[in-house]
mmCIF file of C-alpha atoms and ligand atoms in Angstrom:
data_model
loop_
_atom_site.group_PDB
_atom_site.id
_atom_site.type_symbol
_atom_site.label_atom_id
_atom_site.label_comp_id
_atom_site.label_asym_id
_atom_site.label_seq_id
_atom_site.Cartn_x
_atom_site.Cartn_y
_atom_site.Cartn_z
ATOM 1 C CA MET A 1375 -59.210 78.590 -59.587
ATOM 2 C CA LEU A 1376 -58.785 78.778 -55.798
ATOM 3 C CA ASN A 1377 -60.299 75.323 -55.430
ATOM 4 C CA VAL A 1378 -57.886 73.815 -57.931
ATOM 5 C CA HIS A 1379 -55.017 75.337 -55.967
ATOM 6 C CA LYS A 1380 -56.321 73.804 -52.682
ATOM 7 C CA ILE A 1381 -56.716 70.372 -54.221
ATOM 8 C CA TRP A 1382 -53.218 70.547 -55.598
ATOM 9 C CA LEU A 1383 -51.806 71.530 -52.165
ATOM 10 C CA PHE A 1384 -53.772 68.764 -50.445
ATOM 11 C CA SER A 1385 -52.440 66.177 -52.897
ATOM 12 C CA CYS A 1386 -48.897 67.349 -52.282
ATOM 13 C CA LEU A 1387 -49.380 67.074 -48.542
ATOM 14 C CA CYS A 1388 -50.733 63.564 -48.956
ATOM 15 C CA VAL A 1389 -47.722 62.510 -51.021
ATOM 16 C CA VAL A 1390 -45.341 63.992 -48.442
ATOM 17 C CA VAL A 1391 -47.123 62.146 -45.598
ATOM 18 C CA ILE A 1392 -47.024 58.856 -47.507
ATOM 19 C CA VAL A 1393 -43.345 59.286 -48.308
ATOM 20 C CA VAL A 1394 -42.525 60.114 -44.668
ATOM 21 C CA LEU A 1395 -44.511 57.108 -43.393
ATOM 22 C CA TYR A 1396 -42.813 54.841 -45.927
ATOM 23 C CA PHE A 1397 -39.345 55.941 -44.903
ATOM 24 C CA GLN A 1398 -40.192 55.660 -41.241
ATOM 25 C CA ALA A 1399 -41.318 52.062 -41.722
ATOM 26 C CA GLU A 1400 -38.207 51.350 -43.736
ATOM 27 C CA ILE A 1401 -35.972 52.843 -41.024
ATOM 28 C CA ALA A 1402 -37.693 50.749 -38.368
ATOM 29 C CA ARG A 1403 -37.203 47.618 -40.478
ATOM 30 C CA LEU A 1404 -33.519 48.364 -41.049
ATOM 31 C CA GLU A 1405 -33.021 49.184 -37.399
ATOM 32 C CA ASP A 1406 -34.494 45.817 -36.457
ATOM 33 C CA LYS A 1407 -32.183 44.062 -38.926
ATOM 34 C CA TYR A 1408 -29.217 45.977 -37.579
ATOM 35 C CA ASN A 1409 -30.017 44.995 -33.999
ATOM 36 C CA LYS A 1410 -30.274 41.360 -34.944
ATOM 37 C CA LEU A 1411 -26.943 41.496 -36.763
ATOM 38 C CA GLU A 1412 -25.288 43.280 -33.889
ATOM 39 C CA TYR A 1413 -26.540 40.595 -31.502
ATOM 40 C CA LYS A 1414 -25.191 37.813 -33.721
ATOM 41 C CA PHE A 1415 -21.911 39.627 -34.126
ATOM 42 C CA ALA A 1416 -21.566 40.037 -30.349
ATOM 43 C CA GLN A 1417 -22.246 36.328 -29.888
ATOM 44 C CA ILE A 1418 -19.592 35.327 -32.393
ATOM 45 C CA HIS A 1419 -17.037 37.620 -30.838
ATOM 46 C CA SER A 1420 -17.730 36.782 -27.230
ATOM 47 C CA GLU A 1421 -17.183 33.048 -27.864
ATOM 48 C CA PRO A 1422 -13.477 33.039 -28.680
ATOM 49 C CA ARG A 1423 -12.857 35.332 -25.740
ATOM 50 C CA GLN A 1424 -14.218 32.689 -23.368
ATOM 51 C CA PHE A 1425 -12.978 29.833 -25.459
ATOM 52 C CA PHE A 1426 -9.287 30.102 -24.730
ATOM 53 C CA PRO A 1427 -9.199 29.766 -20.946
ATOM 54 C CA LYS A 1428 -11.948 27.167 -21.166
ATOM 55 C CA ALA A 1429 -9.845 25.111 -23.571
ATOM 56 C CA ILE A 1430 -6.919 24.977 -21.174
ATOM 57 C CA GLU A 1431 -9.131 23.989 -18.280
ATOM 58 C CA ARG A 1432 -10.876 21.403 -20.390
ATOM 59 C CA VAL A 1433 -7.698 19.589 -21.412
ATOM 60 C CA GLU A 1434 -6.894 18.873 -17.770
ATOM 61 C CA ASP A 1435 -10.492 18.166 -16.858
ATOM 62 C CA ASP A 1436 -10.758 15.663 -19.701
ATOM 63 C CA LEU A 1437 -7.810 13.752 -18.332
ATOM 64 C CA VAL A 1438 -8.115 9.975 -18.114
ATOM 65 C CA VAL A 1439 -5.319 8.034 -16.443
ATOM 66 C CA ILE A 1440 -5.193 4.241 -16.490
ATOM 67 C CA TYR A 1441 -3.104 2.386 -13.938
ATOM 68 C CA ASN A 1442 -3.046 -1.229 -15.102
ATOM 69 C CA ARG A 1443 -1.604 -2.503 -11.838
ATOM 70 C CA VAL A 1444 0.427 -5.686 -11.683
ATOM 71 C CA PRO A 1445 -0.517 -7.890 -8.678
ATOM 72 C CA LYS A 1446 1.907 -7.774 -5.715
ATOM 73 C CA THR A 1447 3.852 -4.696 -6.748
ATOM 74 C CA GLY A 1448 2.663 -2.380 -3.967
ATOM 75 C CA SER A 1449 -0.253 -1.203 -6.031
ATOM 76 C CA THR A 1450 -2.673 -1.148 -3.091
ATOM 77 C CA SER A 1451 -0.570 1.438 -1.263
ATOM 78 C CA PHE A 1452 -0.363 3.579 -4.363
ATOM 79 C CA VAL A 1453 -4.077 3.362 -5.130
ATOM 80 C CA GLY A 1454 -4.731 4.247 -1.474
ATOM 81 C CA VAL A 1455 -2.965 7.565 -2.030
ATOM 82 C CA ALA A 1456 -5.184 8.262 -5.052
ATOM 83 C CA TYR A 1457 -8.350 7.438 -3.079
ATOM 84 C CA ASP A 1458 -7.234 9.747 -0.274
ATOM 85 C CA LEU A 1459 -6.536 12.636 -2.673
ATOM 86 C CA CYS A 1460 -9.438 12.332 -5.105
ATOM 87 C CA LYS A 1461 -11.903 14.419 -3.114
ATOM 88 C CA LYS A 1462 -9.489 17.237 -2.387
ATOM 89 C CA ASN A 1463 -8.053 17.344 -5.907
ATOM 90 C CA HIS A 1464 -11.454 16.866 -7.590
ATOM 91 C CA PHE A 1465 -11.046 13.754 -9.676
ATOM 92 C CA LYS A 1466 -12.676 10.332 -9.649
ATOM 93 C CA VAL A 1467 -11.044 6.967 -8.995
ATOM 94 C CA LEU A 1468 -12.675 3.874 -10.496
ATOM 95 C CA HIS A 1469 -11.743 0.219 -10.055
ATOM 96 C CA ILE A 1470 -12.066 -1.970 -13.139
ATOM 97 C CA ASN A 1471 -13.415 -5.292 -11.881
ATOM 98 C CA ILE A 1472 -12.995 -7.943 -14.573
ATOM 99 C CA THR A 1473 -14.657 -11.354 -14.122
ATOM 100 C CA ALA A 1474 -12.446 -13.792 -12.188
ATOM 101 C CA ASN A 1475 -9.561 -11.292 -12.171
ATOM 102 C CA MET A 1476 -8.762 -12.063 -15.798
ATOM 103 C CA HIS A 1477 -5.943 -9.931 -17.133
ATOM 104 C CA VAL A 1478 -6.991 -10.064 -20.784
ATOM 105 C CA MET A 1479 -10.306 -8.587 -21.941
ATOM 106 C CA SER A 1480 -12.419 -10.131 -24.682
ATOM 107 C CA LEU A 1481 -12.341 -8.243 -27.962
ATOM 108 C CA SER A 1482 -15.860 -6.878 -27.511
ATOM 109 C CA ASN A 1483 -15.070 -5.707 -23.987
ATOM 110 C CA GLN A 1484 -11.834 -4.090 -25.151
ATOM 111 C CA TYR A 1485 -13.809 -2.062 -27.672
ATOM 112 C CA LYS A 1486 -16.630 -1.178 -25.268
ATOM 113 C CA PHE A 1487 -14.206 -0.296 -22.506
ATOM 114 C CA ALA A 1488 -12.135 1.971 -24.760
ATOM 115 C CA GLN A 1489 -15.216 3.798 -26.065
ATOM 116 C CA ASN A 1490 -16.704 4.135 -22.604
ATOM 117 C CA VAL A 1491 -13.571 5.379 -20.878
ATOM 118 C CA THR A 1492 -12.831 8.032 -23.483
ATOM 119 C CA ARG A 1493 -16.433 9.287 -23.784
ATOM 120 C CA TRP A 1494 -17.725 9.106 -20.233
ATOM 121 C CA ASN A 1495 -17.385 12.782 -19.447
ATOM 122 C CA ASP A 1496 -19.414 12.736 -16.228
ATOM 123 C CA VAL A 1497 -16.588 11.053 -14.325
ATOM 124 C CA LYS A 1498 -13.708 12.987 -15.903
ATOM 125 C CA PRO A 1499 -11.037 13.686 -14.834
ATOM 126 C CA ALA A 1500 -10.615 10.079 -13.759
ATOM 127 C CA LEU A 1501 -8.071 7.505 -12.682
ATOM 128 C CA TYR A 1502 -9.001 3.926 -13.571
ATOM 129 C CA HIS A 1503 -7.136 1.051 -11.962
ATOM 130 C CA GLY A 1504 -7.369 -2.693 -12.445
ATOM 131 C CA HIS A 1505 -5.347 -5.833 -12.981
ATOM 132 C CA MET A 1506 -5.413 -5.782 -16.758
ATOM 133 C CA ALA A 1507 -2.767 -6.005 -19.453
ATOM 134 C CA PHE A 1508 -1.839 -2.881 -21.413
ATOM 135 C CA LEU A 1509 -4.511 -1.944 -23.920
ATOM 136 C CA ASN A 1510 -3.537 -0.041 -27.038
ATOM 137 C CA PHE A 1511 -6.262 2.552 -27.625
ATOM 138 C CA GLU A 1512 -4.880 3.348 -31.080
ATOM 139 C CA ARG A 1513 -6.128 -0.029 -32.240
ATOM 140 C CA LEU A 1514 -9.618 0.668 -30.925
ATOM 141 C CA GLY A 1515 -10.366 3.832 -32.893
ATOM 142 C CA THR A 1516 -11.096 6.166 -30.007
ATOM 143 C CA ASN A 1517 -10.999 9.943 -30.430
ATOM 144 C CA SER A 1518 -8.728 10.483 -27.453
ATOM 145 C CA ARG A 1519 -6.219 8.350 -25.640
ATOM 146 C CA PRO A 1520 -5.729 7.933 -21.908
ATOM 147 C CA ILE A 1521 -2.451 8.314 -20.072
ATOM 148 C CA PHE A 1522 -0.996 5.036 -18.787
ATOM 149 C CA ILE A 1523 1.052 4.733 -15.608
ATOM 150 C CA ASN A 1524 2.393 1.680 -13.804
ATOM 151 C CA LEU A 1525 4.752 0.221 -11.213
ATOM 152 C CA ILE A 1526 7.152 -2.670 -11.669
ATOM 153 C CA ARG A 1527 8.920 -4.804 -9.052
ATOM 154 C CA LYS A 1528 11.951 -7.096 -8.872
ATOM 155 C CA PRO A 1529 10.520 -10.303 -10.366
ATOM 156 C CA LEU A 1530 11.667 -12.747 -7.672
ATOM 157 C CA ASP A 1531 10.443 -10.484 -4.858
ATOM 158 C CA ARG A 1532 7.104 -10.267 -6.597
ATOM 159 C CA LEU A 1533 6.860 -14.044 -7.006
ATOM 160 C CA VAL A 1534 7.804 -14.733 -3.365
ATOM 161 C CA SER A 1535 5.341 -12.114 -2.180
ATOM 162 C CA TYR A 1536 2.586 -13.655 -4.299
ATOM 163 C CA TYR A 1537 3.471 -17.159 -3.079
ATOM 164 C CA TYR A 1538 3.039 -16.225 0.586
ATOM 165 C CA PHE A 1539 0.096 -13.968 -0.125
ATOM 166 C CA LEU A 1540 -1.894 -16.930 -1.457
ATOM 167 C CA ARG A 1541 -1.085 -18.873 1.731
ATOM 168 C CA ASN A 1542 -1.162 -16.288 4.494
ATOM 169 C CA GLY A 1543 -2.996 -13.287 3.111
ATOM 170 C CA ASP A 1544 -1.914 -9.852 4.242
ATOM 171 C CA ASN A 1545 -2.547 -7.205 6.856
ATOM 172 C CA PHE A 1546 -4.906 -5.341 4.484
ATOM 173 C CA ARG A 1547 -7.697 -7.911 4.609
ATOM 174 C CA PRO A 1548 -6.400 -10.320 7.312
ATOM 175 C CA HIS A 1549 -9.607 -12.348 7.635
ATOM 176 C CA LEU A 1550 -10.027 -13.134 3.971
ATOM 177 C CA VAL A 1551 -9.118 -16.825 3.503
ATOM 178 C CA ARG A 1552 -6.795 -17.075 0.517
ATOM 179 C CA LYS A 1553 -6.663 -19.740 -2.160
ATOM 180 C CA LYS A 1554 -3.808 -21.763 -0.621
ATOM 181 C CA HIS A 1555 -4.637 -21.092 3.014
ATOM 182 C CA GLY A 1556 -3.185 -23.705 5.363
ATOM 183 C CA ASP A 1557 -0.364 -24.734 3.053
ATOM 184 C CA LYS A 1558 2.737 -24.417 5.249
ATOM 185 C CA MET A 1559 5.347 -25.173 2.563
ATOM 186 C CA THR A 1560 8.011 -22.457 2.376
ATOM 187 C CA PHE A 1561 9.104 -21.008 -0.931
ATOM 188 C CA ASP A 1562 12.512 -22.707 -0.494
ATOM 189 C CA GLU A 1563 10.890 -26.118 -0.043
ATOM 190 C CA CYS A 1564 8.649 -25.461 -3.001
ATOM 191 C CA VAL A 1565 11.619 -24.691 -5.252
ATOM 192 C CA GLU A 1566 13.530 -27.699 -3.956
ATOM 193 C CA LYS A 1567 10.598 -29.984 -4.787
ATOM 194 C CA SER A 1568 9.977 -28.210 -8.122
ATOM 195 C CA GLN A 1569 6.321 -27.588 -7.295
ATOM 196 C CA PRO A 1570 4.160 -25.701 -9.825
ATOM 197 C CA ASP A 1571 3.464 -22.706 -7.509
ATOM 198 C CA CYS A 1572 7.087 -21.578 -7.574
ATOM 199 C CA ASP A 1573 7.695 -22.512 -11.194
ATOM 200 C CA PRO A 1574 9.680 -19.653 -12.735
ATOM 201 C CA ASN A 1575 7.094 -19.577 -15.531
ATOM 202 C CA ASN A 1576 4.773 -18.002 -12.929
ATOM 203 C CA MET A 1577 7.086 -15.006 -12.962
ATOM 204 C CA TRP A 1578 6.021 -14.313 -16.548
ATOM 205 C CA LEU A 1579 3.618 -11.569 -15.544
ATOM 206 C CA GLN A 1580 5.205 -8.133 -15.781
ATOM 207 C CA VAL A 1581 6.348 -8.729 -19.365
ATOM 208 C CA PRO A 1582 2.817 -9.660 -20.526
ATOM 209 C CA PHE A 1583 1.238 -6.829 -18.500
ATOM 210 C CA PHE A 1584 3.331 -4.310 -20.411
ATOM 211 C CA CYS A 1585 3.182 -6.249 -23.680
ATOM 212 C CA GLY A 1586 -0.608 -6.306 -23.924
ATOM 213 C CA HIS A 1587 -3.501 -8.199 -25.357
ATOM 214 C CA SER A 1588 -1.902 -10.371 -28.035
ATOM 215 C CA SER A 1589 -1.358 -14.101 -27.778
ATOM 216 C CA GLN A 1590 2.449 -13.892 -28.078
ATOM 217 C CA CYS A 1591 2.577 -11.680 -24.964
ATOM 218 C CA TRP A 1592 1.452 -14.553 -22.736
ATOM 219 C CA LYS A 1593 3.976 -17.156 -23.966
ATOM 220 C CA PRO A 1594 6.604 -17.499 -21.200
ATOM 221 C CA GLY A 1595 10.012 -16.712 -22.645
ATOM 222 C CA SER A 1596 8.843 -14.956 -25.816
ATOM 223 C CA HIS A 1597 11.521 -12.522 -26.994
ATOM 224 C CA TRP A 1598 8.980 -10.682 -29.108
ATOM 225 C CA ALA A 1599 6.880 -10.093 -25.962
ATOM 226 C CA LEU A 1600 9.855 -8.684 -24.080
ATOM 227 C CA GLN A 1601 10.678 -6.277 -26.920
ATOM 228 C CA GLN A 1602 7.044 -5.231 -27.177
ATOM 229 C CA ALA A 1603 6.883 -4.639 -23.410
ATOM 230 C CA LYS A 1604 9.929 -2.368 -23.597
ATOM 231 C CA GLN A 1605 8.510 -0.466 -26.566
ATOM 232 C CA ASN A 1606 5.177 0.069 -24.832
ATOM 233 C CA LEU A 1607 6.871 1.096 -21.608
ATOM 234 C CA VAL A 1608 8.706 3.985 -23.221
ATOM 235 C CA ASN A 1609 6.192 4.871 -25.937
ATOM 236 C CA HIS A 1610 2.829 4.460 -24.257
ATOM 237 C CA TYR A 1611 3.405 5.094 -20.565
ATOM 238 C CA LEU A 1612 3.762 8.537 -19.084
ATOM 239 C CA VAL A 1613 5.780 7.094 -16.225
ATOM 240 C CA VAL A 1614 6.562 3.638 -14.845
ATOM 241 C CA GLY A 1615 7.963 3.583 -11.328
ATOM 242 C CA VAL A 1616 9.555 0.783 -9.357
ATOM 243 C CA THR A 1617 8.067 -0.592 -6.139
ATOM 244 C CA GLU A 1618 11.430 -0.181 -4.410
ATOM 245 C CA GLU A 1619 11.252 3.594 -4.996
ATOM 246 C CA MET A 1620 7.570 4.231 -4.430
ATOM 247 C CA GLN A 1621 8.072 7.635 -2.881
ATOM 248 C CA ASP A 1622 10.029 8.877 -5.883
ATOM 249 C CA PHE A 1623 7.345 7.501 -8.193
ATOM 250 C CA ILE A 1624 4.759 9.549 -6.311
ATOM 251 C CA SER A 1625 6.976 12.651 -6.431
ATOM 252 C CA VAL A 1626 7.484 12.273 -10.175
ATOM 253 C CA LEU A 1627 3.726 11.970 -10.642
ATOM 254 C CA GLU A 1628 3.141 15.003 -8.450
ATOM 255 C CA ALA A 1629 5.532 17.021 -10.614
ATOM 256 C CA ALA A 1630 4.185 15.759 -13.933
ATOM 257 C CA LEU A 1631 0.453 15.457 -13.150
ATOM 258 C CA PRO A 1632 -0.297 17.949 -10.368
ATOM 259 C CA ARG A 1633 -3.964 18.005 -11.449
ATOM 260 C CA PHE A 1634 -4.285 14.609 -9.750
ATOM 261 C CA PHE A 1635 -1.285 14.269 -7.479
ATOM 262 C CA LYS A 1636 -0.849 17.686 -5.878
ATOM 263 C CA GLY A 1637 0.143 17.053 -2.258
ATOM 264 C CA ALA A 1638 0.663 13.305 -2.846
ATOM 265 C CA THR A 1639 4.256 13.075 -1.616
ATOM 266 C CA GLU A 1640 3.490 14.783 1.654
ATOM 267 C CA HIS A 1641 0.398 12.662 2.114
ATOM 268 C CA TYR A 1642 2.339 9.487 1.401
ATOM 269 C CA LEU A 1643 4.974 10.373 3.978
ATOM 270 C CA ASN A 1644 2.567 11.473 6.685
ATOM 271 C CA SER A 1645 -0.045 8.765 6.367
ATOM 272 C CA ASN A 1646 0.868 5.147 6.867
ATOM 273 C CA LYS A 1647 0.468 4.349 3.186
ATOM 274 C CA SER A 1648 4.163 3.553 2.859
ATOM 275 C CA HIS A 1649 3.567 0.267 4.687
ATOM 276 C CA LEU A 1650 -0.133 -0.271 4.262
ATOM 277 C CA ARG A 1651 -0.224 -3.764 2.893
ATOM 278 C CA GLN A 1652 2.257 -6.418 3.830
ATOM 279 C CA THR A 1653 2.050 -10.096 3.084
ATOM 280 C CA SER A 1654 1.934 -11.983 6.366
ATOM 281 C CA SER A 1655 4.696 -14.414 7.460
ATOM 282 C CA LYS A 1656 6.804 -13.943 4.365
ATOM 283 C CA LEU A 1657 10.194 -15.711 4.502
ATOM 284 C CA GLU A 1658 13.093 -14.481 2.425
ATOM 285 C CA PRO A 1659 14.322 -17.237 0.103
ATOM 286 C CA ASN A 1660 17.797 -18.699 0.741
ATOM 287 C CA GLN A 1661 20.747 -18.335 -1.619
ATOM 288 C CA ASP A 1662 20.289 -21.763 -3.230
ATOM 289 C CA THR A 1663 16.736 -20.881 -4.129
ATOM 290 C CA ILE A 1664 17.777 -17.513 -5.501
ATOM 291 C CA ASP A 1665 20.510 -19.107 -7.614
ATOM 292 C CA ARG A 1666 18.147 -21.705 -8.994
ATOM 293 C CA ILE A 1667 15.492 -19.178 -9.923
ATOM 294 C CA GLN A 1668 18.036 -16.844 -11.474
ATOM 295 C CA GLN A 1669 19.203 -19.565 -13.821
ATOM 296 C CA SER A 1670 15.805 -19.725 -15.442
ATOM 297 C CA ASN A 1671 15.204 -18.060 -18.747
ATOM 298 C CA VAL A 1672 11.965 -16.478 -17.581
ATOM 299 C CA TRP A 1673 13.642 -14.840 -14.591
ATOM 300 C CA LYS A 1674 16.374 -13.465 -16.864
ATOM 301 C CA MET A 1675 13.877 -11.939 -19.233
ATOM 302 C CA GLU A 1676 11.593 -10.543 -16.538
ATOM 303 C CA ASN A 1677 14.657 -9.107 -14.846
ATOM 304 C CA GLU A 1678 15.774 -7.545 -18.121
ATOM 305 C CA LEU A 1679 12.455 -5.701 -18.290
ATOM 306 C CA TYR A 1680 12.780 -4.654 -14.656
ATOM 307 C CA GLU A 1681 16.320 -3.303 -15.198
ATOM 308 C CA PHE A 1682 15.187 -1.539 -18.356
ATOM 309 C CA ALA A 1683 12.317 0.111 -16.488
ATOM 310 C CA LEU A 1684 14.558 1.042 -13.565
ATOM 311 C CA GLU A 1685 17.124 2.739 -15.800
ATOM 312 C CA HIS A 1686 14.398 4.634 -17.633
ATOM 313 C CA PHE A 1687 12.748 5.690 -14.379
ATOM 314 C CA LYS A 1688 16.054 6.957 -12.978
ATOM 315 C CA PHE A 1689 16.621 8.942 -16.145
ATOM 316 C CA VAL A 1690 13.155 10.514 -15.961
ATOM 317 C CA LYS A 1691 13.535 11.190 -12.247
ATOM 318 C CA LYS A 1692 16.899 12.864 -12.641
ATOM 319 C CA ARG A 1693 15.604 15.301 -15.244
ATOM 320 C CA LEU A 1694 12.498 16.037 -13.253
ATOM 321 C CA LEU A 1695 13.433 16.160 -9.602
ATOM 322 C CA SER A 1696 17.077 17.143 -9.520
ATOM 323 C CA LYS A 1697 18.025 20.788 -9.762
ATOM 324 C CA GLU A 1698 20.722 22.404 -11.863
ATOM 325 C CA PRO A 1699 24.056 23.025 -10.073
ATOM 326 C CA ASN A 1700 22.949 26.562 -9.204
ATOM 327 C CA GLY A 1701 19.810 25.240 -7.526
ATOM 328 C CA VAL A 1702 17.166 26.149 -10.079
ATOM 329 C CA ALA A 1703 14.721 23.661 -11.473
ATOM 330 C CA GLN A 1704 14.461 23.235 -15.216
ATOM 331 C CA ILE A 1705 12.000 25.576 -16.918
ATOM 332 C CA TYR A 1706 11.074 26.338 -20.520
ATOM 333 C CA PHE A 1707 9.424 29.289 -22.187
ATOM 334 C CA TYR A 1708 8.640 30.648 -25.669
ATOM 335 C CA GLU A 1709 10.363 33.553 -27.331
ATOM 336 C CA LYS A 1710 10.908 35.049 -30.817
ATOM 337 C CA ILE A 1711 7.233 34.650 -31.541
ATOM 338 C CA ARG A 1712 6.600 35.915 -35.109
ATOM 339 C CA PRO A 1713 4.807 37.546 -36.827
ATOM 340 C CA LYS A 1714 4.037 40.070 -34.119
HETATM 341 C C1 LIG B 2092 -15.252 -7.924 -8.208
HETATM 342 O O1 LIG B 2092 -16.624 -8.227 -8.259
HETATM 343 C C2 LIG B 2092 -16.966 -9.492 -7.699
HETATM 344 C C3 LIG B 2092 -18.427 -9.747 -7.992
HETATM 345 O O2 LIG B 2092 -19.227 -8.682 -7.575
HETATM 346 C C4 LIG B 2092 -16.642 -9.481 -6.208
HETATM 347 O O3 LIG B 2092 -16.940 -10.722 -5.621
HETATM 348 C C5 LIG B 2092 -15.141 -9.158 -6.036
HETATM 349 O O4 LIG B 2092 -14.824 -9.049 -4.653
HETATM 350 C C6 LIG B 2092 -14.771 -7.904 -6.762
HETATM 351 N N1 LIG B 2092 -13.311 -7.755 -6.739
HETATM 352 C C7 LIG B 2092 -12.682 -6.843 -6.021
HETATM 353 C C8 LIG B 2092 -11.210 -6.874 -6.089
HETATM 354 O O5 LIG B 2092 -13.276 -6.030 -5.335
HETATM 355 C C1 LIG B 2093 -19.896 3.984 -19.336
HETATM 356 O O1 LIG B 2093 -20.266 2.863 -18.565
HETATM 357 C C2 LIG B 2093 -21.002 3.170 -17.394
HETATM 358 C C3 LIG B 2093 -21.197 1.878 -16.618
HETATM 359 O O2 LIG B 2093 -21.683 0.877 -17.426
HETATM 360 C C4 LIG B 2093 -22.313 3.844 -17.762
HETATM 361 O O3 LIG B 2093 -23.042 4.158 -16.600
HETATM 362 C C5 LIG B 2093 -22.007 5.090 -18.560
HETATM 363 O O4 LIG B 2093 -23.210 5.697 -18.973
HETATM 364 C C6 LIG B 2093 -21.150 4.748 -19.749
HETATM 365 N N1 LIG B 2093 -20.774 6.015 -20.399
HETATM 366 C C7 LIG B 2093 -20.763 6.184 -21.718
HETATM 367 C C8 LIG B 2093 -20.416 7.546 -22.214
HETATM 368 O O5 LIG B 2093 -20.960 5.272 -22.483
HETATM 369 C C1 LIG B 2094 1.368 5.327 11.642
HETATM 370 O O1 LIG B 2094 1.853 4.192 12.317
HETATM 371 C C2 LIG B 2094 2.587 4.526 13.478
HETATM 372 C C3 LIG B 2094 3.183 3.254 14.073
HETATM 373 O O2 LIG B 2094 2.587 2.119 13.544
HETATM 374 C C4 LIG B 2094 1.676 5.247 14.455
HETATM 375 O O3 LIG B 2094 2.416 5.600 15.636
HETATM 376 C C5 LIG B 2094 1.116 6.496 13.805
HETATM 377 O O4 LIG B 2094 0.194 7.133 14.652
HETATM 378 C C6 LIG B 2094 0.434 6.168 12.482
HETATM 379 N N1 LIG B 2094 0.080 7.399 11.805
HETATM 380 C C7 LIG B 2094 -1.103 7.599 11.195
HETATM 381 C C8 LIG B 2094 -1.295 8.910 10.545
HETATM 382 O O5 LIG B 2094 -1.975 6.749 11.198
#
């Protein structure tokens, strides 16, 4: 009878031990699961916390600016400022060298260039510059679009500068022998003799640079091209300055894009960038020459674009640089943010 009692007690003890061991194992398993979940949860929640400031930084650090510089508009001085600032302001400057200085890219190069510029993160933020016509990135299916900037100059001044530049070079690379070196004909004589180098059709350059990569853009005197150039100038460029007001252009850029141009105005004033590159032995054309050129259709249309750009630039500049009558600069902020 006693033995039966002992066996019964022993069996009970065994059952209790088994049950305890089972629950202990189960608790350990659940604890492990819980830890894993907690870890995942922490990961998920820590991401958005870092994500927000990162996102703001990333927008600026993803910045791509394209300066499709028109020849003889003071672009070398401006690019010099960017090269001087790039180290301090932590961005890269890249020159786009296109075979034989062609201003229009082949279709395959347009596509490759657009994909490369928007995806090449190692060099971002970056300023690309080169003598190429405006390129519409919308057409090329890229995920992001760069910011375009440019400078425009009075068309006759630009033509005269280019004319003497080809003959005499400039003080930037004085020993480089230019295409028309040795030709002593003045611009006035050239116009009088109706030579091809001073043909007003050669002024058809700023319109096509702003118009872009289509055939019509490069037809001297095309009204469609002029309209397209104006549309692109206001719709696709962040800012277009004029050579005659270079300092203001730099100040506007400093205000609008400090990520790149912080300190640019002061640098421009204190370095000799304001007169870095000057065409050698340039003669101002006489009044007869000016009158003759100004009668041409191409001059009229190029000048219309210049005046259009100048008015727009002044408008932008006024809003940006001038202060309100009480001396405060324009600000904006958000309020009435709902729901709370
Ligand atoms: C572009 O590259 C060619 C070939 O390497 C070179 O001769 C030329 O000087 C370059 N252009 C500029 C403006 O540096
Ligand atoms: C862009 O082009 C450069 C020069 O060819 C190359 O080194 C770079 O890897 C390219 N980047 C991308 C993202 O394609
Ligand atoms: C700028 O040029 C002027 C006169 O040509 C010279 O006196 C001055 O030292 C130059 N400044 C710099 C920063 O090179």
